[in-house]
Amino acid sequence: MTPPYRIGHGYDLHRLEPNDEHGPGRPFVLGGVEIEHDRGPVAHSDGDALLHAVTDALLGAIGAPDIGQLFPNDDPRHESEDSRVFLVEAARRVREAGYAIENLDATVICEAPKLSPHKHLMRTNIAAGLDVPEDRVNVKGKTHERVDAVGRNEAIEVHCVVLLVATGDA
Ligand code: MG
């Protein structure tokens, strides 16, 4: 019997490096929003840690292989890939497994840039990628109080939890 609920947790971290000609960082993209910043993620794909954590939460909830297994970072097809591709595929697998997304809640931890002006658009982008209403998606931002690598602006971290409900279709 299909369990009526499933919960998933996702986590991601990317190193942040200068993204001018002196550093290997990519443009700073989070939740599908490109934000002006002098550092960006070091990554094979576009390095969108928020979309990666959401994707892994969804995959984890249905017991699917994780994002690194589905989209290996040594696969040239995913070089500079828009991470919305991963999100959309995870949502497709969730529906295929017979579940709908009840809600998801993500926490982004980084020292800079300021996320608050962009959070609404991140929610919009995630909801669109998952094909759910925006009120099912929440994005919170925190700093790391200048402590450790995240607090020194050397990395960005994201946690996400998601609750799925059985649709009765599987
Ligand atoms: Mg990642």
PDB file of N, CA, C and O in Angstrom, residues 31 50-51 54 58 87 91 101-108 118-140 159-163:
ATOM      1  N   GLY A  31      17.741  29.867  -6.610  1.00  0.00           N
ATOM      2  CA  GLY A  31      16.307  29.765  -6.872  1.00  0.00           C
ATOM      3  C   GLY A  31      15.950  30.276  -8.255  1.00  0.00           C
ATOM      4  O   GLY A  31      14.864  30.823  -8.463  1.00  0.00           O
ATOM      5  N   LEU A  50      20.029  26.263  -3.945  1.00  0.00           N
ATOM      6  CA  LEU A  50      18.637  26.171  -3.487  1.00  0.00           C
ATOM      7  C   LEU A  50      17.874  25.139  -4.311  1.00  0.00           C
ATOM      8  O   LEU A  50      17.207  24.257  -3.748  1.00  0.00           O
ATOM      9  N   LEU A  51      18.001  25.211  -5.623  1.00  0.00           N
ATOM     10  CA  LEU A  51      17.296  24.226  -6.449  1.00  0.00           C
ATOM     11  C   LEU A  51      17.858  22.825  -6.222  1.00  0.00           C
ATOM     12  O   LEU A  51      17.114  21.845  -6.281  1.00  0.00           O
ATOM     13  N   VAL A  54      16.264  21.522  -2.943  1.00  0.00           N
ATOM     14  CA  VAL A  54      14.845  21.189  -3.155  1.00  0.00           C
ATOM     15  C   VAL A  54      14.741  19.886  -3.961  1.00  0.00           C
ATOM     16  O   VAL A  54      13.950  18.993  -3.625  1.00  0.00           O
ATOM     17  N   LEU A  58      12.968  16.284  -2.690  1.00  0.00           N
ATOM     18  CA  LEU A  58      11.908  15.583  -3.433  1.00  0.00           C
ATOM     19  C   LEU A  58      12.325  14.154  -3.759  1.00  0.00           C
ATOM     20  O   LEU A  58      11.547  13.210  -3.572  1.00  0.00           O
ATOM     21  N   LEU A  87      15.117  20.151 -11.096  1.00  0.00           N
ATOM     22  CA  LEU A  87      13.902  20.361 -10.299  1.00  0.00           C
ATOM     23  C   LEU A  87      12.678  19.777 -11.005  1.00  0.00           C
ATOM     24  O   LEU A  87      11.871  19.058 -10.390  1.00  0.00           O
ATOM     25  N   ALA A  91      10.226  16.677  -9.788  1.00  0.00           N
ATOM     26  CA  ALA A  91       8.773  16.829  -9.641  1.00  0.00           C
ATOM     27  C   ALA A  91       8.042  15.794 -10.489  1.00  0.00           C
ATOM     28  O   ALA A  91       7.015  15.241 -10.066  1.00  0.00           O
ATOM     29  N   ILE A 101       2.978  17.456  -3.990  1.00  0.00           N
ATOM     30  CA  ILE A 101       3.742  18.237  -3.012  1.00  0.00           C
ATOM     31  C   ILE A 101       2.762  19.024  -2.143  1.00  0.00           C
ATOM     32  O   ILE A 101       2.046  19.885  -2.645  1.00  0.00           O
ATOM     33  N   GLU A 102       2.755  18.702  -0.864  1.00  0.00           N
ATOM     34  CA  GLU A 102       1.885  19.448   0.066  1.00  0.00           C
ATOM     35  C   GLU A 102       2.528  20.805   0.365  1.00  0.00           C
ATOM     36  O   GLU A 102       1.895  21.829   0.227  1.00  0.00           O
ATOM     37  N   ASN A 103       3.777  20.775   0.802  1.00  0.00           N
ATOM     38  CA  ASN A 103       4.512  22.036   0.975  1.00  0.00           C
ATOM     39  C   ASN A 103       6.000  21.743   1.098  1.00  0.00           C
ATOM     40  O   ASN A 103       6.401  20.597   1.366  1.00  0.00           O
ATOM     41  N   LEU A 104       6.782  22.762   0.866  1.00  0.00           N
ATOM     42  CA  LEU A 104       8.218  22.630   1.116  1.00  0.00           C
ATOM     43  C   LEU A 104       8.727  23.911   1.743  1.00  0.00           C
ATOM     44  O   LEU A 104       8.200  24.999   1.514  1.00  0.00           O
ATOM     45  N   ASP A 105       9.758  23.753   2.559  1.00  0.00           N
ATOM     46  CA  ASP A 105      10.321  24.871   3.311  1.00  0.00           C
ATOM     47  C   ASP A 105      11.843  24.793   3.214  1.00  0.00           C
ATOM     48  O   ASP A 105      12.427  23.762   3.553  1.00  0.00           O
ATOM     49  N   ALA A 106      12.448  25.853   2.719  1.00  0.00           N
ATOM     50  CA  ALA A 106      13.900  25.864   2.529  1.00  0.00           C
ATOM     51  C   ALA A 106      14.533  26.990   3.340  1.00  0.00           C
ATOM     52  O   ALA A 106      13.930  28.054   3.510  1.00  0.00           O
ATOM     53  N   THR A 107      15.731  26.740   3.835  1.00  0.00           N
ATOM     54  CA  THR A 107      16.519  27.757   4.537  1.00  0.00           C
ATOM     55  C   THR A 107      17.855  27.911   3.825  1.00  0.00           C
ATOM     56  O   THR A 107      18.589  26.924   3.684  1.00  0.00           O
ATOM     57  N   VAL A 108      18.129  29.118   3.367  1.00  0.00           N
ATOM     58  CA  VAL A 108      19.397  29.424   2.711  1.00  0.00           C
ATOM     59  C   VAL A 108      20.276  30.132   3.733  1.00  0.00           C
ATOM     60  O   VAL A 108      19.819  31.061   4.406  1.00  0.00           O
ATOM     61  N   HIS A 118      14.889  39.174  -3.160  1.00  0.00           N
ATOM     62  CA  HIS A 118      14.765  38.184  -4.239  1.00  0.00           C
ATOM     63  C   HIS A 118      13.940  36.963  -3.842  1.00  0.00           C
ATOM     64  O   HIS A 118      13.668  36.098  -4.669  1.00  0.00           O
ATOM     65  N   LYS A 119      13.567  36.883  -2.566  1.00  0.00           N
ATOM     66  CA  LYS A 119      12.910  35.653  -2.091  1.00  0.00           C
ATOM     67  C   LYS A 119      11.589  35.381  -2.801  1.00  0.00           C
ATOM     68  O   LYS A 119      11.263  34.233  -3.092  1.00  0.00           O
ATOM     69  N   HIS A 120      10.844  36.443  -3.076  1.00  0.00           N
ATOM     70  CA  HIS A 120       9.554  36.210  -3.708  1.00  0.00           C
ATOM     71  C   HIS A 120       9.714  35.584  -5.091  1.00  0.00           C
ATOM     72  O   HIS A 120       9.021  34.628  -5.450  1.00  0.00           O
ATOM     73  N   LEU A 121      10.679  36.103  -5.850  1.00  0.00           N
ATOM     74  CA  LEU A 121      10.900  35.550  -7.194  1.00  0.00           C
ATOM     75  C   LEU A 121      11.432  34.113  -7.116  1.00  0.00           C
ATOM     76  O   LEU A 121      11.098  33.262  -7.956  1.00  0.00           O
ATOM     77  N   MET A 122      12.236  33.821  -6.088  1.00  0.00           N
ATOM     78  CA  MET A 122      12.700  32.432  -5.900  1.00  0.00           C
ATOM     79  C   MET A 122      11.509  31.504  -5.686  1.00  0.00           C
ATOM     80  O   MET A 122      11.434  30.422  -6.264  1.00  0.00           O
ATOM     81  N   ARG A 123      10.581  31.935  -4.830  1.00  0.00           N
ATOM     82  CA  ARG A 123       9.375  31.129  -4.579  1.00  0.00           C
ATOM     83  C   ARG A 123       8.590  30.929  -5.870  1.00  0.00           C
ATOM     84  O   ARG A 123       8.133  29.823  -6.159  1.00  0.00           O
ATOM     85  N   THR A 124       8.441  32.022  -6.616  1.00  0.00           N
ATOM     86  CA  THR A 124       7.702  31.939  -7.880  1.00  0.00           C
ATOM     87  C   THR A 124       8.358  30.930  -8.814  1.00  0.00           C
ATOM     88  O   THR A 124       7.684  30.091  -9.426  1.00  0.00           O
ATOM     89  N   ASN A 125       9.669  31.005  -8.920  1.00  0.00           N
ATOM     90  CA  ASN A 125      10.396  30.109  -9.824  1.00  0.00           C
ATOM     91  C   ASN A 125      10.274  28.649  -9.389  1.00  0.00           C
ATOM     92  O   ASN A 125      10.077  27.751 -10.218  1.00  0.00           O
ATOM     93  N   ILE A 126      10.424  28.412  -8.080  1.00  0.00           N
ATOM     94  CA  ILE A 126      10.349  27.028  -7.588  1.00  0.00           C
ATOM     95  C   ILE A 126       8.932  26.480  -7.799  1.00  0.00           C
ATOM     96  O   ILE A 126       8.752  25.355  -8.283  1.00  0.00           O
ATOM     97  N   ALA A 127       7.921  27.285  -7.453  1.00  0.00           N
ATOM     98  CA  ALA A 127       6.533  26.843  -7.629  1.00  0.00           C
ATOM     99  C   ALA A 127       6.247  26.534  -9.094  1.00  0.00           C
ATOM    100  O   ALA A 127       5.585  25.537  -9.414  1.00  0.00           O
ATOM    101  N   ALA A 128       6.766  27.381  -9.994  1.00  0.00           N
ATOM    102  CA  ALA A 128       6.540  27.153 -11.428  1.00  0.00           C
ATOM    103  C   ALA A 128       7.214  25.864 -11.876  1.00  0.00           C
ATOM    104  O   ALA A 128       6.629  25.071 -12.616  1.00  0.00           O
ATOM    105  N   GLY A 129       8.439  25.639 -11.406  1.00  0.00           N
ATOM    106  CA  GLY A 129       9.163  24.424 -11.793  1.00  0.00           C
ATOM    107  C   GLY A 129       8.485  23.159 -11.298  1.00  0.00           C
ATOM    108  O   GLY A 129       8.541  22.112 -11.934  1.00  0.00           O
ATOM    109  N   LEU A 130       7.834  23.276 -10.134  1.00  0.00           N
ATOM    110  CA  LEU A 130       7.170  22.113  -9.532  1.00  0.00           C
ATOM    111  C   LEU A 130       5.707  22.009  -9.952  1.00  0.00           C
ATOM    112  O   LEU A 130       5.056  21.008  -9.659  1.00  0.00           O
ATOM    113  N   ASP A 131       5.196  23.080 -10.580  1.00  0.00           N
ATOM    114  CA  ASP A 131       3.788  23.144 -10.974  1.00  0.00           C
ATOM    115  C   ASP A 131       2.865  23.036  -9.752  1.00  0.00           C
ATOM    116  O   ASP A 131       1.930  22.235  -9.721  1.00  0.00           O
ATOM    117  N   VAL A 132       3.194  23.837  -8.725  1.00  0.00           N
ATOM    118  CA  VAL A 132       2.347  23.924  -7.520  1.00  0.00           C
ATOM    119  C   VAL A 132       2.068  25.404  -7.234  1.00  0.00           C
ATOM    120  O   VAL A 132       2.825  26.279  -7.692  1.00  0.00           O
ATOM    121  N   PRO A 133       0.999  25.710  -6.472  1.00  0.00           N
ATOM    122  CA  PRO A 133       0.758  27.106  -6.106  1.00  0.00           C
ATOM    123  C   PRO A 133       1.911  27.655  -5.250  1.00  0.00           C
ATOM    124  O   PRO A 133       2.546  26.912  -4.496  1.00  0.00           O
ATOM    125  N   GLU A 134       2.140  28.955  -5.360  1.00  0.00           N
ATOM    126  CA  GLU A 134       3.259  29.571  -4.636  1.00  0.00           C
ATOM    127  C   GLU A 134       3.170  29.421  -3.127  1.00  0.00           C
ATOM    128  O   GLU A 134       4.191  29.408  -2.437  1.00  0.00           O
ATOM    129  N   ASP A 135       1.935  29.326  -2.597  1.00  0.00           N
ATOM    130  CA  ASP A 135       1.825  29.255  -1.134  1.00  0.00           C
ATOM    131  C   ASP A 135       2.262  27.892  -0.585  1.00  0.00           C
ATOM    132  O   ASP A 135       2.284  27.703   0.625  1.00  0.00           O
ATOM    133  N   ARG A 136       2.636  26.969  -1.458  1.00  0.00           N
ATOM    134  CA  ARG A 136       3.189  25.681  -1.007  1.00  0.00           C
ATOM    135  C   ARG A 136       4.697  25.737  -0.820  1.00  0.00           C
ATOM    136  O   ARG A 136       5.310  24.780  -0.365  1.00  0.00           O
ATOM    137  N   VAL A 137       5.298  26.856  -1.225  1.00  0.00           N
ATOM    138  CA  VAL A 137       6.767  26.967  -1.257  1.00  0.00           C
ATOM    139  C   VAL A 137       7.208  28.092  -0.329  1.00  0.00           C
ATOM    140  O   VAL A 137       6.653  29.192  -0.388  1.00  0.00           O
ATOM    141  N   ASN A 138       8.173  27.823   0.526  1.00  0.00           N
ATOM    142  CA  ASN A 138       8.710  28.879   1.374  1.00  0.00           C
ATOM    143  C   ASN A 138      10.237  28.903   1.315  1.00  0.00           C
ATOM    144  O   ASN A 138      10.872  27.847   1.299  1.00  0.00           O
ATOM    145  N   VAL A 139      10.779  30.097   1.262  1.00  0.00           N
ATOM    146  CA  VAL A 139      12.237  30.271   1.243  1.00  0.00           C
ATOM    147  C   VAL A 139      12.611  31.255   2.338  1.00  0.00           C
ATOM    148  O   VAL A 139      12.072  32.364   2.392  1.00  0.00           O
ATOM    149  N   LYS A 140      13.489  30.831   3.219  1.00  0.00           N
ATOM    150  CA  LYS A 140      13.969  31.704   4.294  1.00  0.00           C
ATOM    151  C   LYS A 140      15.464  31.959   4.110  1.00  0.00           C
ATOM    152  O   LYS A 140      16.173  31.102   3.584  1.00  0.00           O
ATOM    153  N   HIS A 159      19.231  24.117   3.334  1.00  0.00           N
ATOM    154  CA  HIS A 159      18.481  22.961   3.837  1.00  0.00           C
ATOM    155  C   HIS A 159      17.055  23.067   3.309  1.00  0.00           C
ATOM    156  O   HIS A 159      16.514  24.168   3.199  1.00  0.00           O
ATOM    157  N   CYS A 160      16.443  21.928   3.039  1.00  0.00           N
ATOM    158  CA  CYS A 160      15.049  21.936   2.582  1.00  0.00           C
ATOM    159  C   CYS A 160      14.330  20.699   3.106  1.00  0.00           C
ATOM    160  O   CYS A 160      14.907  19.603   3.111  1.00  0.00           O
ATOM    161  N   VAL A 161      13.099  20.892   3.563  1.00  0.00           N
ATOM    162  CA  VAL A 161      12.234  19.740   3.865  1.00  0.00           C
ATOM    163  C   VAL A 161      10.980  19.857   3.013  1.00  0.00           C
ATOM    164  O   VAL A 161      10.522  20.960   2.708  1.00  0.00           O
ATOM    165  N   VAL A 162      10.464  18.692   2.631  1.00  0.00           N
ATOM    166  CA  VAL A 162       9.262  18.659   1.803  1.00  0.00           C
ATOM    167  C   VAL A 162       8.326  17.588   2.336  1.00  0.00           C
ATOM    168  O   VAL A 162       8.779  16.553   2.844  1.00  0.00           O
ATOM    169  N   LEU A 163       7.031  17.880   2.259  1.00  0.00           N
ATOM    170  CA  LEU A 163       6.010  16.894   2.622  1.00  0.00           C
ATOM    171  C   LEU A 163       5.200  16.537   1.369  1.00  0.00           C
ATOM    172  O   LEU A 163       4.714  17.437   0.667  1.00  0.00           O
TER     173      LEU A 163
END
